[in-house]
Coordinates of C-alpha atoms in Angstrom, one line a residue:
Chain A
X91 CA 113.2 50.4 -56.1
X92 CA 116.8 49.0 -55.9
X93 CA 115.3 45.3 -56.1
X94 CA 118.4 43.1 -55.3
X95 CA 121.5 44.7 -54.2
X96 CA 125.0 42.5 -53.7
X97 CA 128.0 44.0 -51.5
X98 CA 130.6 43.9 -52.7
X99 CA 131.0 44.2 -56.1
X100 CA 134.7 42.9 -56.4
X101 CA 136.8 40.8 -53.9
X102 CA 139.9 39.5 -53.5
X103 CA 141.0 37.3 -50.5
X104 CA 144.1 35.0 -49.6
X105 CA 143.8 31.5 -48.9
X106 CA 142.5 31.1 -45.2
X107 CA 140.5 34.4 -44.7
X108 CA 137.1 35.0 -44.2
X109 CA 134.7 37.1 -45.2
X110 CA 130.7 37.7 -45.8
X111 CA 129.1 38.9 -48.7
X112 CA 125.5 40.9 -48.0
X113 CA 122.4 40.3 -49.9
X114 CA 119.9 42.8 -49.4
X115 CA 116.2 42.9 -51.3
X116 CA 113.7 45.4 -50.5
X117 CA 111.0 43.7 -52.4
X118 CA 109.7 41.9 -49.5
X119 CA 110.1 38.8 -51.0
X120 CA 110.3 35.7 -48.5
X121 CA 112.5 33.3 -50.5
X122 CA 116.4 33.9 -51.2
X123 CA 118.7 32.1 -52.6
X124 CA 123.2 32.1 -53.0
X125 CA 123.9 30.8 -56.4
X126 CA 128.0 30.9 -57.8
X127 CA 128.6 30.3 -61.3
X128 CA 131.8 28.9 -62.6
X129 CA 133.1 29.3 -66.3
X130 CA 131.6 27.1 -68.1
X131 CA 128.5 26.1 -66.1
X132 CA 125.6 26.8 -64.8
X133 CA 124.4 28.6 -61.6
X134 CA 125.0 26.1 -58.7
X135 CA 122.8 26.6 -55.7
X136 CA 124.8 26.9 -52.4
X137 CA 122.2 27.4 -49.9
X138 CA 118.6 29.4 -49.3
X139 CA 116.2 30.4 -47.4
X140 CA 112.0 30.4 -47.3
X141 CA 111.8 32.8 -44.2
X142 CA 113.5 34.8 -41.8
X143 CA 115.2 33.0 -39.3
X144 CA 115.5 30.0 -41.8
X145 CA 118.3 28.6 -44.2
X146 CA 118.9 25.2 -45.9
X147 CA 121.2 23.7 -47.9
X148 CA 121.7 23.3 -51.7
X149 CA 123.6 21.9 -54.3
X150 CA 127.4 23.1 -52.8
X151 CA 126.7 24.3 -49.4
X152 CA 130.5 22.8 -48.1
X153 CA 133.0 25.4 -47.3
X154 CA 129.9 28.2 -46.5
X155 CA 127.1 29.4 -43.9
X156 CA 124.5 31.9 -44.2
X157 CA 122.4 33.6 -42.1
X158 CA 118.7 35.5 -42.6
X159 CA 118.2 37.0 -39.4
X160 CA 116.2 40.4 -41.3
X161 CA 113.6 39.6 -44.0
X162 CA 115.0 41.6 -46.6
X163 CA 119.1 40.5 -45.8
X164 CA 120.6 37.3 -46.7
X165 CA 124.2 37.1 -45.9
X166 CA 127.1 34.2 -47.2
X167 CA 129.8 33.7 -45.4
X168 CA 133.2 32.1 -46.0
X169 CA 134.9 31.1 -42.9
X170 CA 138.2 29.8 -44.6
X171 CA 138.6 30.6 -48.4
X172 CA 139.7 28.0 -50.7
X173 CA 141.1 28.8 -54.7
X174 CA 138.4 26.3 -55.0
X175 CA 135.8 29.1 -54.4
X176 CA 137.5 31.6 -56.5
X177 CA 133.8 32.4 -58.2
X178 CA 130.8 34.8 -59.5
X179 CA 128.5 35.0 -56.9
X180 CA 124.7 35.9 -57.1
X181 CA 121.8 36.4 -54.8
X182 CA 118.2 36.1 -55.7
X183 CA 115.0 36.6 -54.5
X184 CA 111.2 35.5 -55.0
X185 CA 108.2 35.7 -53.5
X186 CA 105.7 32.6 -52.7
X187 CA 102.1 33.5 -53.2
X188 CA 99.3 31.2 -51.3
X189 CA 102.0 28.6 -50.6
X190 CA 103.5 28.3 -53.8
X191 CA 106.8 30.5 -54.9
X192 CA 106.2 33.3 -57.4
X193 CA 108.7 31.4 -59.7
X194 CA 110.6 34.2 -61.1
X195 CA 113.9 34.7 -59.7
X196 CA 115.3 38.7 -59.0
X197 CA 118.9 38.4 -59.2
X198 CA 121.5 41.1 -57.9
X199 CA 123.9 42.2 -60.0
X200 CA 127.0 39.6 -58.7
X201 CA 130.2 39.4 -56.6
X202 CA 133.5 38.3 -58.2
X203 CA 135.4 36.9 -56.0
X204 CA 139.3 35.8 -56.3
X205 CA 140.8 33.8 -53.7
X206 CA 145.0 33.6 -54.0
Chain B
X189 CA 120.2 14.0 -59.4
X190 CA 118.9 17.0 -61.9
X191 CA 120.9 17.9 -64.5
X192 CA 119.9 20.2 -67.6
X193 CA 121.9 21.1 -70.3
X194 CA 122.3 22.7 -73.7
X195 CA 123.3 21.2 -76.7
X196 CA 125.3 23.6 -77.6
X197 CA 127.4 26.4 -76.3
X198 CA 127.5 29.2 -79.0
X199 CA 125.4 29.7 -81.2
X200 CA 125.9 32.8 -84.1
X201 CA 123.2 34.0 -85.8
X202 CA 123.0 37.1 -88.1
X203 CA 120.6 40.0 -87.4
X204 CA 117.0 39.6 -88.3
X205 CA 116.9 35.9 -88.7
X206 CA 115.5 33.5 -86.3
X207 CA 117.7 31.6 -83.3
X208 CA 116.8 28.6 -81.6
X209 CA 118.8 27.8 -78.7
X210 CA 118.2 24.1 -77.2
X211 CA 118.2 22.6 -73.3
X212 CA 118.0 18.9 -72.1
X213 CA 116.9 17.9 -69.0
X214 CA 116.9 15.4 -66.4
X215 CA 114.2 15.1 -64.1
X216 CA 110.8 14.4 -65.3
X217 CA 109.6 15.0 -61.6
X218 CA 110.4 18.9 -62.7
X219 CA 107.1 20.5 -63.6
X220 CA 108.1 24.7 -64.1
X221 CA 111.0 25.9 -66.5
X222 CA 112.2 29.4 -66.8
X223 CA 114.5 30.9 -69.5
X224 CA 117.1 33.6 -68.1
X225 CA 119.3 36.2 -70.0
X226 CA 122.6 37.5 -68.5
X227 CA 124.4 40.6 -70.3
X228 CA 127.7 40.4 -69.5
X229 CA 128.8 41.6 -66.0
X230 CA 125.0 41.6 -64.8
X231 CA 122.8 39.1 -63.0
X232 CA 120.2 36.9 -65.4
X233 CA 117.1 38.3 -66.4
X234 CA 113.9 36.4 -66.7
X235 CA 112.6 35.8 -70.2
X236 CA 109.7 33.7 -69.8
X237 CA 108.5 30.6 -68.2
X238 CA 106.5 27.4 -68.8
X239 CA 104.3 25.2 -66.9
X240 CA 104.6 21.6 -67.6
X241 CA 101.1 21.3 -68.0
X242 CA 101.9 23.4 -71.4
X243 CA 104.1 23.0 -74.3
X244 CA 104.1 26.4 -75.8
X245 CA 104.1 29.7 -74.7
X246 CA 104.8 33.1 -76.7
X247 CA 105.7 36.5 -75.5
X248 CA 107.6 39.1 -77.2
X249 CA 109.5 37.8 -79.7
X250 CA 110.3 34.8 -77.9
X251 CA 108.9 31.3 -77.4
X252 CA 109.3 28.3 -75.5
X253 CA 108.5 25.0 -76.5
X254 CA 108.0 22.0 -74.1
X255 CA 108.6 18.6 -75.0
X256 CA 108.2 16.6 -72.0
X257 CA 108.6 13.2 -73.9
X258 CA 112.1 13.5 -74.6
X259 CA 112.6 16.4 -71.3
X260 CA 113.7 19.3 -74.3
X261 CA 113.2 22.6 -73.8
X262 CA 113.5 25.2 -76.3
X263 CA 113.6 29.4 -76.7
X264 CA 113.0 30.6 -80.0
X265 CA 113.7 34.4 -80.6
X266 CA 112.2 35.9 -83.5
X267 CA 114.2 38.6 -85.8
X268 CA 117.1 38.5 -83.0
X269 CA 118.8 42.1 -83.2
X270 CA 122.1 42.6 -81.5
X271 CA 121.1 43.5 -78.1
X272 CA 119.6 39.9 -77.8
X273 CA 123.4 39.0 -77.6
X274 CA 124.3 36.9 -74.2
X275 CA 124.0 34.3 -72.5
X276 CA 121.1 32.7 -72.4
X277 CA 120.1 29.3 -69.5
X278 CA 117.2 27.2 -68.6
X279 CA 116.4 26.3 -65.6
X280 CA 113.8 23.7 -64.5
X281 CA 112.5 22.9 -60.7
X282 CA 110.5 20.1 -59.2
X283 CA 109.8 22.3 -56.1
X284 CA 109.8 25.8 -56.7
X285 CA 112.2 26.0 -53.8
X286 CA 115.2 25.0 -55.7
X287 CA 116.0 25.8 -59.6
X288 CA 118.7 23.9 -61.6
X289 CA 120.5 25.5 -64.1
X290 CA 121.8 24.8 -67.7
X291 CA 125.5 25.9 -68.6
X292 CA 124.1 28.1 -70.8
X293 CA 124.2 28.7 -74.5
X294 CA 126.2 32.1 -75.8
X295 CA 124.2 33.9 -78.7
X296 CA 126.3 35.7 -80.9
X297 CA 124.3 38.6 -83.1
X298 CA 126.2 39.4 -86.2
X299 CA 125.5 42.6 -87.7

C-alpha cells in the first residue's frame, strides 16, 4: 500500500515554463488537496478536490490549475513559472465518511521545486 | 480570514522531560484541530486530533488540550526522546474541506 505518491521528487524550471506535478493515492479516498509550504510558514492550500471530475480553489490558487479527471490522481499544473513559486509542494488525501470528511490528512512525501 | 499560529518557533528540550509546544487560532467558527509531525524531507504525519466539543484528549505520549475561550491549542509530549525531533503544526478547520495551518514550531531533542 504506497498510500500517497508525488512525481517528481525534485524540479527545477526557468522562469516561463510549464510543468505538472502528479498526485496519485490508491487509498480510494474522495478528497485531495495541493498544499506548498514556504520557509517559515505554514502549509498554504492552493486548490482541492471532493470528487472526481471536481476542483475548487483555496487559499493561493493564482498562477495554478488542477485537474481530477481519475479518482485516485490529482494533478497541479503551472502554466507559466514564477521565482515566486519556487516552493515545497505536497498532496494529500482523505476520505469523507457519511458526508462528513475522515479528517485525517495522508500526505505524499513532497516536490521541491526551484524556479530560476 | 483564519489564521493560526504558534507562539514560538523552536523550542529545545532535553531528553526525557516534558515539551509543550503552543498554537493560537483565529476562527472560533473552527470546530476540528489536528496536530501534524514532519521529519525532515517527508510529508507531515498525523499525531492526534480534537473535536471542539472536547478539551482534552490523550494518546501515546501525547496530549492536546483545547481551550476554546481564548482559541489555544496545545500538544504536550511526555518523556520526548530524540526521534520526537521535527517540526510539529496545528491545523484547525471550520469545514473539514479546507485545513489551515500553523507555521509550525521546531522541537529540538537534546541528548
Amino acid at each position: 500500500n504506497a498510500g500517497v505518491t508525488q512525481t517528481p521528487k525534485f524540479r527545477v524550471l526557468k522562469t516561463g515554463q510549464s510543468m505538472t506535478l502528479l498526485c496519485a493515492q490508491d487509498m480510494n479516498h474522495e478528497y485531495m488537496y495541493w498544499y506548498r509550504q514556504d520557509p517559515g510558514m505554514g502549509l498554504r492550500l492552493i486548490h482541492y478536490s471532493v470528487g472526481e471530475g471536481t476542483t475548487a480553489k483555496g487559499e493561493v490558487p493564482d498562477g495554478y490549475n488542477v485537474s481530477r479527471l481519475k479518482k485516485q490522481n490529482f494533478l497541479l499544473g503551472l502554466e507559466s513559472a514564477a521565482p515566486s513559486q519556487t516552493s515545497v509542494y505536497f498532496c494529500a488525501s482523505s476520505y469523507p465518511i457519511g458526508g462528513v470528511t475522515n479528517e485525517k490528512l495522508f500526505f505524499g512525501s513532497g516536490t521541491q521545486l526551484s524556479v530560476l | 480570514g483564519e489564521s493560526v499560529g504558534l507562539h514560538l518557533p523552536t523550542l529545545s528540550v532535553q531528553e526525557g522531560d516534558n515539551s509543550i509546544i503552543n498554537c493560537a487560532y483565529s476562527n472560533s467558527a473552527s470546530d476540528y484541530f489536528i496536530w501534524y509531525k514532519q521529519e525532515s524531507g517527508k510529508g507531515p504525519q498525523f499525531i492526534i486530533d480534537i473535536r471542539s466539543n472536547m478539551d482534552k484528549r490523550q494518546g501515546q505520549r501525547v496530549t492536546v488540550l483545547l481551550n476554546k475561550t481564548v482559541k489555544h491549542l496545545s500538544l504536550q509530549i511526555a518523556a520526548t526522546q530524540p526521534g520526537d525531533s521535527a517540526v510539529y503544526f496545528c491545523a484547525e478547520t471550520p469545514n473539514f474541506n479546507k485545513f489551515y495551518f500553523g507555521s509550525g514550531t521546531k522541537l529540538n531533542v537534546k541528548p
